[in-house]
Amino acid sequence: MKSMLNQLEKEVDSFYSTFKDDPSKTSAWGHHYFCKEDGSVLTYNPENENEHQCPLCGEVYSSPLLTRVWRTIYRNEAALTILKAAVLYKSTNDKKYMDTLVSISSFYFNSYTKFKLHNKEDEFYDDLSDFAWGCGRIMPQCLNESIFFIRIFTGLELVKEELPEELLKNIKEEFSEEFFALANPQVNKVHNISCWLNSAIGVIGLFSENKKMIEFAFDGTYNINRQLREGVTEDGFWYEGSIHYNFFTLEGVSYLALFAQRYEHSFEEMDVIKKMLVAAYNYAFSNQELPNPNDG
Ligand SMILES: [Zn+2]
């Protein structure tokens, strides 16, 4: 435990000491971050946003597009840093970590609508009156943006009682409304992306006591209960037919299950989540490895 905390301290201190982001810098889709020669994922170097090296052949790539993918990875690190700082604050009571998480999260909440709406196809939009399905602001897709905010809110939830009034007020009155306006029209079918978006809407809704968001996530047309009822097979497997999507979906809905439990909000299909977790054990091989057909 002690060594884990020491490691977290190193990571948080190192990220925060140079933390710098800007809404004018746009992000791009992670699937561009591969070597053209051999298909390896390029190495993310937190200290250099302009050079991206292939770990296999050593080729160093540089392009504005790759720098924008670097920004996506960097922002994920920012969200994880908030989560880590919350854990550190809870375990050490060192105010430095509270300041770190408030400072990074306030930056993203305060500048949220200054980030330009865009999707992974790199189409840009001026405002919410006209935008394509898939758009995010901080991230290249609403899917990534939902994951980004679920991580941030999981951290904030840990220290909620001690968060500054101003931050809570901003989340409640401005940020949650803006996020909901972006995400809710994109929940349009039974699909892993709809599950993640519903989860983010539900998590943020419960945190900020936003009735509209809570109702949408649990009772809207493509609500989370319907997703689990229609998207999970009899034997507890997500219908998109890949082990990856099964666990990816399960991860998303588990955060909402956790928040529903904390806020004592009913979650009709909670048992489906439990069934999916048990099913995973049953289809693992005897050496504990999972089969990996299709996008595994
Ligand atoms: Zn390579």
PDB file of C-alpha atoms and ligand atoms in Angstrom:
ATOM      1  CA  MET A   1       0.000   0.000   0.000  1.00  0.00           C
ATOM      2  CA  LYS A   2       2.762   2.413   1.010  1.00  0.00           C
ATOM      3  CA  SER A   3       4.707   1.788  -2.186  1.00  0.00           C
ATOM      4  CA  MET A   4       1.541   2.238  -4.236  1.00  0.00           C
ATOM      5  CA  LEU A   5       0.936   5.635  -2.617  1.00  0.00           C
ATOM      6  CA  ASN A   6       4.565   6.633  -3.189  1.00  0.00           C
ATOM      7  CA  GLN A   7       4.204   5.756  -6.847  1.00  0.00           C
ATOM      8  CA  LEU A   8       0.935   7.733  -7.112  1.00  0.00           C
ATOM      9  CA  GLU A   9       2.602  10.733  -5.463  1.00  0.00           C
ATOM     10  CA  LYS A  10       5.406  10.652  -8.017  1.00  0.00           C
ATOM     11  CA  GLU A  11       2.964  10.434 -10.915  1.00  0.00           C
ATOM     12  CA  VAL A  12       0.654  13.189  -9.653  1.00  0.00           C
ATOM     13  CA  ASP A  13       3.497  15.570  -8.737  1.00  0.00           C
ATOM     14  CA  SER A  14       5.225  15.035 -12.042  1.00  0.00           C
ATOM     15  CA  PHE A  15       2.070  15.564 -14.140  1.00  0.00           C
ATOM     16  CA  TYR A  16       0.821  18.565 -12.195  1.00  0.00           C
ATOM     17  CA  SER A  17       4.172  20.375 -12.018  1.00  0.00           C
ATOM     18  CA  THR A  18       3.999  20.927 -15.800  1.00  0.00           C
ATOM     19  CA  PHE A  19       0.210  20.785 -16.337  1.00  0.00           C
ATOM     20  CA  LYS A  20      -0.745  22.967 -19.256  1.00  0.00           C
ATOM     21  CA  ASP A  21      -3.722  22.708 -21.568  1.00  0.00           C
ATOM     22  CA  ASP A  22      -5.563  25.097 -23.793  1.00  0.00           C
ATOM     23  CA  PRO A  23      -9.072  24.953 -25.349  1.00  0.00           C
ATOM     24  CA  SER A  24      -7.649  26.183 -28.663  1.00  0.00           C
ATOM     25  CA  LYS A  25      -5.705  22.922 -28.955  1.00  0.00           C
ATOM     26  CA  THR A  26      -7.951  20.259 -30.459  1.00  0.00           C
ATOM     27  CA  SER A  27      -7.710  16.526 -29.865  1.00  0.00           C
ATOM     28  CA  ALA A  28      -7.811  13.721 -32.436  1.00  0.00           C
ATOM     29  CA  TRP A  29      -8.767  10.059 -32.579  1.00  0.00           C
ATOM     30  CA  GLY A  30      -6.476   7.532 -30.859  1.00  0.00           C
ATOM     31  CA  HIS A  31      -6.755   5.110 -33.782  1.00  0.00           C
ATOM     32  CA  HIS A  32      -4.348   7.313 -35.774  1.00  0.00           C
ATOM     33  CA  TYR A  33      -1.539   6.600 -33.299  1.00  0.00           C
ATOM     34  CA  PHE A  34       0.055   3.627 -35.094  1.00  0.00           C
ATOM     35  CA  CYS A  35       3.278   3.010 -37.034  1.00  0.00           C
ATOM     36  CA  LYS A  36       2.647   2.993 -40.804  1.00  0.00           C
ATOM     37  CA  GLU A  37       5.220   0.266 -41.359  1.00  0.00           C
ATOM     38  CA  ASP A  38       4.412  -2.364 -38.768  1.00  0.00           C
ATOM     39  CA  GLY A  39       1.163  -1.326 -37.094  1.00  0.00           C
ATOM     40  CA  SER A  40       2.608  -0.889 -33.571  1.00  0.00           C
ATOM     41  CA  VAL A  41       0.996   1.628 -31.246  1.00  0.00           C
ATOM     42  CA  LEU A  42       3.343   4.627 -31.040  1.00  0.00           C
ATOM     43  CA  THR A  43       4.917   5.523 -27.710  1.00  0.00           C
ATOM     44  CA  TYR A  44       3.351   8.439 -25.865  1.00  0.00           C
ATOM     45  CA  ASN A  45       6.098  10.640 -24.442  1.00  0.00           C
ATOM     46  CA  PRO A  46       4.559  13.009 -21.875  1.00  0.00           C
ATOM     47  CA  GLU A  47       7.490  15.373 -22.317  1.00  0.00           C
ATOM     48  CA  ASN A  48       7.306  15.783 -26.078  1.00  0.00           C
ATOM     49  CA  GLU A  49       4.063  16.465 -27.919  1.00  0.00           C
ATOM     50  CA  ASN A  50       5.767  16.675 -31.320  1.00  0.00           C
ATOM     51  CA  GLU A  51       7.625  13.385 -31.623  1.00  0.00           C
ATOM     52  CA  HIS A  52       6.006   9.970 -31.541  1.00  0.00           C
ATOM     53  CA  GLN A  53       8.287   6.960 -31.738  1.00  0.00           C
ATOM     54  CA  CYS A  54       7.499   3.424 -32.829  1.00  0.00           C
ATOM     55  CA  PRO A  55       8.725   1.019 -30.132  1.00  0.00           C
ATOM     56  CA  LEU A  56       9.253  -1.733 -32.718  1.00  0.00           C
ATOM     57  CA  CYS A  57      11.153  -0.180 -35.655  1.00  0.00           C
ATOM     58  CA  GLY A  58      12.294   3.022 -33.931  1.00  0.00           C
ATOM     59  CA  GLU A  59      10.840   5.358 -36.586  1.00  0.00           C
ATOM     60  CA  VAL A  60      10.047   8.813 -35.160  1.00  0.00           C
ATOM     61  CA  TYR A  61       6.867  10.359 -36.559  1.00  0.00           C
ATOM     62  CA  SER A  62       5.906  14.039 -36.470  1.00  0.00           C
ATOM     63  CA  SER A  63       2.691  15.598 -37.738  1.00  0.00           C
ATOM     64  CA  PRO A  64       0.008  18.021 -36.557  1.00  0.00           C
ATOM     65  CA  LEU A  65      -2.487  15.112 -36.496  1.00  0.00           C
ATOM     66  CA  LEU A  66      -0.271  12.984 -34.211  1.00  0.00           C
ATOM     67  CA  THR A  67       0.288  15.968 -31.914  1.00  0.00           C
ATOM     68  CA  ARG A  68      -3.497  16.211 -31.614  1.00  0.00           C
ATOM     69  CA  VAL A  69      -3.770  12.500 -30.741  1.00  0.00           C
ATOM     70  CA  TRP A  70      -1.031  13.128 -28.167  1.00  0.00           C
ATOM     71  CA  ARG A  71      -3.382  15.774 -26.711  1.00  0.00           C
ATOM     72  CA  THR A  72      -6.141  13.133 -26.322  1.00  0.00           C
ATOM     73  CA  ILE A  73      -3.767  10.857 -24.393  1.00  0.00           C
ATOM     74  CA  TYR A  74      -2.524  13.810 -22.323  1.00  0.00           C
ATOM     75  CA  ARG A  75      -6.095  14.747 -21.341  1.00  0.00           C
ATOM     76  CA  ASN A  76      -6.782  11.174 -20.265  1.00  0.00           C
ATOM     77  CA  GLU A  77      -3.708  11.516 -18.049  1.00  0.00           C
ATOM     78  CA  ALA A  78      -5.207  14.722 -16.617  1.00  0.00           C
ATOM     79  CA  ALA A  79      -8.432  12.881 -15.703  1.00  0.00           C
ATOM     80  CA  LEU A  80      -6.455  10.025 -14.143  1.00  0.00           C
ATOM     81  CA  THR A  81      -4.358  12.546 -12.203  1.00  0.00           C
ATOM     82  CA  ILE A  82      -7.559  13.946 -10.639  1.00  0.00           C
ATOM     83  CA  LEU A  83      -8.586  10.427  -9.622  1.00  0.00           C
ATOM     84  CA  LYS A  84      -5.108   9.660  -8.208  1.00  0.00           C
ATOM     85  CA  ALA A  85      -4.961  13.002  -6.358  1.00  0.00           C
ATOM     86  CA  ALA A  86      -8.352  12.245  -4.759  1.00  0.00           C
ATOM     87  CA  VAL A  87      -7.050   8.872  -3.534  1.00  0.00           C
ATOM     88  CA  LEU A  88      -3.904  10.577  -2.183  1.00  0.00           C
ATOM     89  CA  TYR A  89      -5.883  13.281  -0.415  1.00  0.00           C
ATOM     90  CA  LYS A  90      -8.111  10.670   1.227  1.00  0.00           C
ATOM     91  CA  SER A  91      -5.123   8.651   2.382  1.00  0.00           C
ATOM     92  CA  THR A  92      -2.657  11.392   3.388  1.00  0.00           C
ATOM     93  CA  ASN A  93      -4.891  14.402   4.130  1.00  0.00           C
ATOM     94  CA  ASP A  94      -2.231  16.509   2.407  1.00  0.00           C
ATOM     95  CA  LYS A  95      -3.993  19.639   1.145  1.00  0.00           C
ATOM     96  CA  LYS A  96      -1.615  19.795  -1.807  1.00  0.00           C
ATOM     97  CA  TYR A  97      -3.573  16.970  -3.463  1.00  0.00           C
ATOM     98  CA  MET A  98      -6.906  18.681  -2.944  1.00  0.00           C
ATOM     99  CA  ASP A  99      -5.463  21.817  -4.587  1.00  0.00           C
ATOM    100  CA  THR A 100      -4.167  19.714  -7.478  1.00  0.00           C
ATOM    101  CA  LEU A 101      -7.488  18.071  -8.232  1.00  0.00           C
ATOM    102  CA  VAL A 102      -9.480  21.282  -7.828  1.00  0.00           C
ATOM    103  CA  SER A 103      -7.108  23.177 -10.076  1.00  0.00           C
ATOM    104  CA  ILE A 104      -7.089  20.635 -12.935  1.00  0.00           C
ATOM    105  CA  SER A 105     -10.827  19.924 -12.835  1.00  0.00           C
ATOM    106  CA  SER A 106     -11.736  23.632 -12.553  1.00  0.00           C
ATOM    107  CA  PHE A 107      -9.714  24.318 -15.669  1.00  0.00           C
ATOM    108  CA  TYR A 108     -11.816  21.852 -17.703  1.00  0.00           C
ATOM    109  CA  PHE A 109     -15.150  22.935 -16.181  1.00  0.00           C
ATOM    110  CA  ASN A 110     -14.461  26.662 -16.540  1.00  0.00           C
ATOM    111  CA  SER A 111     -13.314  26.439 -20.132  1.00  0.00           C
ATOM    112  CA  TYR A 112     -15.648  23.632 -21.257  1.00  0.00           C
ATOM    113  CA  THR A 113     -17.580  25.490 -23.958  1.00  0.00           C
ATOM    114  CA  LYS A 114     -14.432  27.118 -25.297  1.00  0.00           C
ATOM    115  CA  PHE A 115     -13.330  23.696 -26.605  1.00  0.00           C
ATOM    116  CA  LYS A 116     -14.466  23.382 -30.187  1.00  0.00           C
ATOM    117  CA  LEU A 117     -17.086  20.740 -31.033  1.00  0.00           C
ATOM    118  CA  HIS A 118     -15.581  18.101 -33.318  1.00  0.00           C
ATOM    119  CA  ASN A 119     -15.737  14.409 -34.133  1.00  0.00           C
ATOM    120  CA  LYS A 120     -13.201  11.730 -34.973  1.00  0.00           C
ATOM    121  CA  GLU A 121     -13.714  12.420 -38.696  1.00  0.00           C
ATOM    122  CA  ASP A 122     -12.346  15.909 -37.939  1.00  0.00           C
ATOM    123  CA  GLU A 123     -15.501  17.809 -38.772  1.00  0.00           C
ATOM    124  CA  PHE A 124     -15.780  20.970 -36.690  1.00  0.00           C
ATOM    125  CA  TYR A 125     -18.991  22.699 -35.560  1.00  0.00           C
ATOM    126  CA  ASP A 126     -19.705  26.128 -34.093  1.00  0.00           C
ATOM    127  CA  ASP A 127     -22.414  25.266 -31.606  1.00  0.00           C
ATOM    128  CA  LEU A 128     -24.943  22.707 -30.433  1.00  0.00           C
ATOM    129  CA  SER A 129     -27.647  23.878 -32.850  1.00  0.00           C
ATOM    130  CA  ASP A 130     -25.837  21.934 -35.582  1.00  0.00           C
ATOM    131  CA  PHE A 131     -23.426  19.093 -34.923  1.00  0.00           C
ATOM    132  CA  ALA A 132     -22.842  15.546 -36.122  1.00  0.00           C
ATOM    133  CA  TRP A 133     -23.326  12.411 -34.060  1.00  0.00           C
ATOM    134  CA  GLY A 134     -20.096  11.467 -32.272  1.00  0.00           C
ATOM    135  CA  CYS A 135     -18.904  14.961 -31.362  1.00  0.00           C
ATOM    136  CA  GLY A 136     -17.021  15.819 -28.214  1.00  0.00           C
ATOM    137  CA  ARG A 137     -15.371  19.040 -27.132  1.00  0.00           C
ATOM    138  CA  ILE A 138     -12.307  18.213 -25.048  1.00  0.00           C
ATOM    139  CA  MET A 139     -11.979  14.797 -26.673  1.00  0.00           C
ATOM    140  CA  PRO A 140     -12.415  13.661 -30.304  1.00  0.00           C
ATOM    141  CA  GLN A 141     -15.617  11.738 -29.551  1.00  0.00           C
ATOM    142  CA  CYS A 142     -18.414  11.976 -27.013  1.00  0.00           C
ATOM    143  CA  LEU A 143     -17.446   8.410 -26.082  1.00  0.00           C
ATOM    144  CA  ASN A 144     -13.948   9.532 -25.005  1.00  0.00           C
ATOM    145  CA  GLU A 145     -15.398  12.605 -23.365  1.00  0.00           C
ATOM    146  CA  SER A 146     -17.788  10.441 -21.314  1.00  0.00           C
ATOM    147  CA  ILE A 147     -14.911   8.248 -20.119  1.00  0.00           C
ATOM    148  CA  PHE A 148     -12.854  11.367 -19.341  1.00  0.00           C
ATOM    149  CA  PHE A 149     -15.603  12.857 -17.163  1.00  0.00           C
ATOM    150  CA  ILE A 150     -16.572   9.577 -15.474  1.00  0.00           C
ATOM    151  CA  ARG A 151     -12.945   9.346 -14.270  1.00  0.00           C
ATOM    152  CA  ILE A 152     -12.993  12.957 -13.074  1.00  0.00           C
ATOM    153  CA  PHE A 153     -16.317  12.561 -11.256  1.00  0.00           C
ATOM    154  CA  THR A 154     -15.212   9.300  -9.632  1.00  0.00           C
ATOM    155  CA  GLY A 155     -12.311  11.312  -8.164  1.00  0.00           C
ATOM    156  CA  LEU A 156     -14.502  14.257  -7.155  1.00  0.00           C
ATOM    157  CA  GLU A 157     -17.017  11.920  -5.522  1.00  0.00           C
ATOM    158  CA  LEU A 158     -14.302  10.671  -3.146  1.00  0.00           C
ATOM    159  CA  VAL A 159     -13.745  14.176  -1.764  1.00  0.00           C
ATOM    160  CA  LYS A 160     -17.143  15.731  -2.494  1.00  0.00           C
ATOM    161  CA  GLU A 161     -17.825  17.088   1.029  1.00  0.00           C
ATOM    162  CA  GLU A 162     -14.657  19.144   0.930  1.00  0.00           C
ATOM    163  CA  LEU A 163     -14.875  20.552  -2.590  1.00  0.00           C
ATOM    164  CA  PRO A 164     -15.123  24.350  -2.898  1.00  0.00           C
ATOM    165  CA  GLU A 165     -18.679  25.712  -3.202  1.00  0.00           C
ATOM    166  CA  GLU A 166     -17.764  27.552  -6.373  1.00  0.00           C
ATOM    167  CA  LEU A 167     -16.704  24.373  -8.156  1.00  0.00           C
ATOM    168  CA  LEU A 168     -19.897  22.535  -7.149  1.00  0.00           C
ATOM    169  CA  LYS A 169     -22.022  25.487  -8.240  1.00  0.00           C
ATOM    170  CA  ASN A 170     -20.330  25.615 -11.623  1.00  0.00           C
ATOM    171  CA  ILE A 171     -20.864  21.870 -12.165  1.00  0.00           C
ATOM    172  CA  LYS A 172     -24.495  22.118 -11.139  1.00  0.00           C
ATOM    173  CA  GLU A 173     -25.524  25.260 -12.968  1.00  0.00           C
ATOM    174  CA  GLU A 174     -23.360  25.263 -16.066  1.00  0.00           C
ATOM    175  CA  PHE A 175     -21.188  22.265 -16.830  1.00  0.00           C
ATOM    176  CA  SER A 176     -23.791  19.528 -16.269  1.00  0.00           C
ATOM    177  CA  GLU A 177     -26.295  21.308 -18.541  1.00  0.00           C
ATOM    178  CA  GLU A 178     -23.724  21.748 -21.312  1.00  0.00           C
ATOM    179  CA  PHE A 179     -22.581  18.142 -21.113  1.00  0.00           C
ATOM    180  CA  PHE A 180     -26.164  16.877 -21.154  1.00  0.00           C
ATOM    181  CA  ALA A 181     -27.007  19.002 -24.208  1.00  0.00           C
ATOM    182  CA  LEU A 182     -24.045  17.493 -26.059  1.00  0.00           C
ATOM    183  CA  ALA A 183     -24.497  13.869 -24.987  1.00  0.00           C
ATOM    184  CA  ASN A 184     -28.232  13.210 -24.848  1.00  0.00           C
ATOM    185  CA  PRO A 185     -28.998  13.490 -28.601  1.00  0.00           C
ATOM    186  CA  GLN A 186     -26.213  10.959 -29.194  1.00  0.00           C
ATOM    187  CA  VAL A 187     -27.835   8.177 -27.178  1.00  0.00           C
ATOM    188  CA  ASN A 188     -29.734   6.690 -30.090  1.00  0.00           C
ATOM    189  CA  LYS A 189     -29.552   2.909 -30.025  1.00  0.00           C
ATOM    190  CA  VAL A 190     -28.634  -0.142 -27.938  1.00  0.00           C
ATOM    191  CA  HIS A 191     -24.837   0.001 -28.241  1.00  0.00           C
ATOM    192  CA  ASN A 192     -21.697   0.169 -26.103  1.00  0.00           C
ATOM    193  CA  ILE A 193     -21.312   3.893 -26.872  1.00  0.00           C
ATOM    194  CA  SER A 194     -24.875   4.593 -25.680  1.00  0.00           C
ATOM    195  CA  CYS A 195     -24.034   2.705 -22.466  1.00  0.00           C
ATOM    196  CA  TRP A 196     -20.971   4.886 -21.790  1.00  0.00           C
ATOM    197  CA  LEU A 197     -22.913   8.084 -22.594  1.00  0.00           C
ATOM    198  CA  ASN A 198     -25.820   7.010 -20.384  1.00  0.00           C
ATOM    199  CA  SER A 199     -23.355   6.204 -17.613  1.00  0.00           C
ATOM    200  CA  ALA A 200     -21.663   9.603 -17.848  1.00  0.00           C
ATOM    201  CA  ILE A 201     -25.049  11.372 -17.907  1.00  0.00           C
ATOM    202  CA  GLY A 202     -26.207   9.330 -14.896  1.00  0.00           C
ATOM    203  CA  VAL A 203     -22.965   9.767 -12.932  1.00  0.00           C
ATOM    204  CA  ILE A 204     -22.881  13.540 -13.497  1.00  0.00           C
ATOM    205  CA  GLY A 205     -26.650  13.766 -12.918  1.00  0.00           C
ATOM    206  CA  LEU A 206     -26.461  11.969  -9.570  1.00  0.00           C
ATOM    207  CA  PHE A 207     -23.416  13.995  -8.490  1.00  0.00           C
ATOM    208  CA  SER A 208     -25.064  17.314  -9.354  1.00  0.00           C
ATOM    209  CA  GLU A 209     -28.632  16.313  -8.409  1.00  0.00           C
ATOM    210  CA  ASN A 210     -29.790  17.047 -11.944  1.00  0.00           C
ATOM    211  CA  LYS A 211     -33.214  15.342 -12.169  1.00  0.00           C
ATOM    212  CA  LYS A 212     -33.393  15.637 -15.968  1.00  0.00           C
ATOM    213  CA  MET A 213     -30.117  13.787 -16.382  1.00  0.00           C
ATOM    214  CA  ILE A 214     -30.955  11.083 -13.842  1.00  0.00           C
ATOM    215  CA  GLU A 215     -34.313  10.466 -15.482  1.00  0.00           C
ATOM    216  CA  PHE A 216     -32.736  10.316 -18.937  1.00  0.00           C
ATOM    217  CA  ALA A 217     -30.080   7.786 -17.892  1.00  0.00           C
ATOM    218  CA  PHE A 218     -32.445   5.440 -16.060  1.00  0.00           C
ATOM    219  CA  ASP A 219     -35.787   6.002 -17.847  1.00  0.00           C
ATOM    220  CA  GLY A 220     -35.119   7.679 -21.222  1.00  0.00           C
ATOM    221  CA  THR A 221     -35.900   5.976 -24.558  1.00  0.00           C
ATOM    222  CA  TYR A 222     -32.515   4.215 -24.741  1.00  0.00           C
ATOM    223  CA  ASN A 223     -31.934   4.164 -20.991  1.00  0.00           C
ATOM    224  CA  ILE A 224     -29.358   2.004 -19.243  1.00  0.00           C
ATOM    225  CA  ASN A 225     -31.908  -0.593 -18.105  1.00  0.00           C
ATOM    226  CA  ARG A 226     -33.127  -1.086 -21.675  1.00  0.00           C
ATOM    227  CA  GLN A 227     -29.493  -1.344 -22.867  1.00  0.00           C
ATOM    228  CA  LEU A 228     -28.840  -4.164 -20.408  1.00  0.00           C
ATOM    229  CA  ARG A 229     -32.173  -5.901 -21.076  1.00  0.00           C
ATOM    230  CA  GLU A 230     -31.805  -5.884 -24.853  1.00  0.00           C
ATOM    231  CA  GLY A 231     -28.008  -5.828 -25.277  1.00  0.00           C
ATOM    232  CA  VAL A 232     -26.986  -8.706 -23.001  1.00  0.00           C
ATOM    233  CA  THR A 233     -27.595 -12.320 -24.062  1.00  0.00           C
ATOM    234  CA  GLU A 234     -29.196 -14.994 -21.883  1.00  0.00           C
ATOM    235  CA  ASP A 235     -25.740 -16.214 -20.889  1.00  0.00           C
ATOM    236  CA  GLY A 236     -24.480 -12.773 -19.847  1.00  0.00           C
ATOM    237  CA  PHE A 237     -22.554 -11.601 -22.923  1.00  0.00           C
ATOM    238  CA  TRP A 238     -22.726  -8.188 -24.627  1.00  0.00           C
ATOM    239  CA  TYR A 239     -24.281  -8.638 -28.105  1.00  0.00           C
ATOM    240  CA  GLU A 240     -21.586  -6.869 -30.173  1.00  0.00           C
ATOM    241  CA  GLY A 241     -19.708 -10.151 -30.316  1.00  0.00           C
ATOM    242  CA  SER A 242     -16.283  -9.309 -28.963  1.00  0.00           C
ATOM    243  CA  ILE A 243     -14.652  -9.927 -25.606  1.00  0.00           C
ATOM    244  CA  HIS A 244     -13.268  -6.393 -25.799  1.00  0.00           C
ATOM    245  CA  TYR A 245     -16.684  -4.756 -26.203  1.00  0.00           C
ATOM    246  CA  ASN A 246     -18.151  -7.011 -23.532  1.00  0.00           C
ATOM    247  CA  PHE A 247     -15.711  -5.717 -20.910  1.00  0.00           C
ATOM    248  CA  PHE A 248     -15.613  -2.184 -22.295  1.00  0.00           C
ATOM    249  CA  THR A 249     -19.411  -1.960 -21.888  1.00  0.00           C
ATOM    250  CA  LEU A 250     -19.251  -3.641 -18.490  1.00  0.00           C
ATOM    251  CA  GLU A 251     -16.675  -1.082 -17.301  1.00  0.00           C
ATOM    252  CA  GLY A 252     -18.919   1.807 -18.336  1.00  0.00           C
ATOM    253  CA  VAL A 253     -22.085   0.504 -16.705  1.00  0.00           C
ATOM    254  CA  SER A 254     -20.214  -0.486 -13.523  1.00  0.00           C
ATOM    255  CA  TYR A 255     -19.421   3.160 -12.746  1.00  0.00           C
ATOM    256  CA  LEU A 256     -23.104   4.001 -12.980  1.00  0.00           C
ATOM    257  CA  ALA A 257     -23.942   1.011 -10.769  1.00  0.00           C
ATOM    258  CA  LEU A 258     -21.458   2.314  -8.187  1.00  0.00           C
ATOM    259  CA  PHE A 259     -22.945   5.816  -8.240  1.00  0.00           C
ATOM    260  CA  ALA A 260     -26.530   4.450  -8.116  1.00  0.00           C
ATOM    261  CA  GLN A 261     -25.572   2.499  -5.016  1.00  0.00           C
ATOM    262  CA  ARG A 262     -23.901   5.512  -3.339  1.00  0.00           C
ATOM    263  CA  TYR A 263     -26.848   7.811  -4.080  1.00  0.00           C
ATOM    264  CA  GLU A 264     -29.383   5.072  -3.269  1.00  0.00           C
ATOM    265  CA  HIS A 265     -31.004   5.344  -6.676  1.00  0.00           C
ATOM    266  CA  SER A 266     -32.816   2.255  -7.947  1.00  0.00           C
ATOM    267  CA  PHE A 267     -31.159   0.413 -10.834  1.00  0.00           C
ATOM    268  CA  GLU A 268     -33.588  -2.227 -12.149  1.00  0.00           C
ATOM    269  CA  GLU A 269     -31.113  -4.255 -14.173  1.00  0.00           C
ATOM    270  CA  MET A 270     -28.253  -4.270 -11.659  1.00  0.00           C
ATOM    271  CA  ASP A 271     -28.454  -8.095 -11.620  1.00  0.00           C
ATOM    272  CA  VAL A 272     -27.536  -8.187 -15.317  1.00  0.00           C
ATOM    273  CA  ILE A 273     -24.228  -6.496 -14.429  1.00  0.00           C
ATOM    274  CA  LYS A 274     -23.580  -9.102 -11.734  1.00  0.00           C
ATOM    275  CA  LYS A 275     -24.446 -11.850 -14.227  1.00  0.00           C
ATOM    276  CA  MET A 276     -21.963 -10.415 -16.776  1.00  0.00           C
ATOM    277  CA  LEU A 277     -19.218 -10.424 -14.146  1.00  0.00           C
ATOM    278  CA  VAL A 278     -19.872 -14.054 -13.212  1.00  0.00           C
ATOM    279  CA  ALA A 279     -20.216 -15.102 -16.881  1.00  0.00           C
ATOM    280  CA  ALA A 280     -16.696 -13.786 -17.565  1.00  0.00           C
ATOM    281  CA  TYR A 281     -15.314 -16.306 -15.079  1.00  0.00           C
ATOM    282  CA  ASN A 282     -17.174 -19.109 -16.781  1.00  0.00           C
ATOM    283  CA  TYR A 283     -15.913 -18.456 -20.293  1.00  0.00           C
ATOM    284  CA  ALA A 284     -12.274 -17.932 -19.295  1.00  0.00           C
ATOM    285  CA  PHE A 285      -9.891 -20.791 -20.131  1.00  0.00           C
ATOM    286  CA  SER A 286      -8.510 -22.926 -17.310  1.00  0.00           C
ATOM    287  CA  ASN A 287      -5.297 -20.827 -17.368  1.00  0.00           C
ATOM    288  CA  GLN A 288      -7.483 -17.764 -16.513  1.00  0.00           C
ATOM    289  CA  GLU A 289      -7.030 -16.200 -19.954  1.00  0.00           C
ATOM    290  CA  LEU A 290     -10.053 -14.970 -21.882  1.00  0.00           C
ATOM    291  CA  PRO A 291     -10.739 -15.992 -25.479  1.00  0.00           C
ATOM    292  CA  ASN A 292     -10.157 -13.110 -27.893  1.00  0.00           C
ATOM    293  CA  PRO A 293     -12.126 -13.491 -31.111  1.00  0.00           C
ATOM    294  CA  ASN A 294     -13.069 -10.282 -33.002  1.00  0.00           C
ATOM    295  CA  ASP A 295     -11.369  -7.105 -31.837  1.00  0.00           C
ATOM    296  CA  GLY A 296     -10.214  -8.977 -28.730  1.00  0.00           C
TER     297      GLY A 296
HETATM  298 ZN    ZN B   1       7.317   0.800 -36.546  1.00  0.00          ZN
END
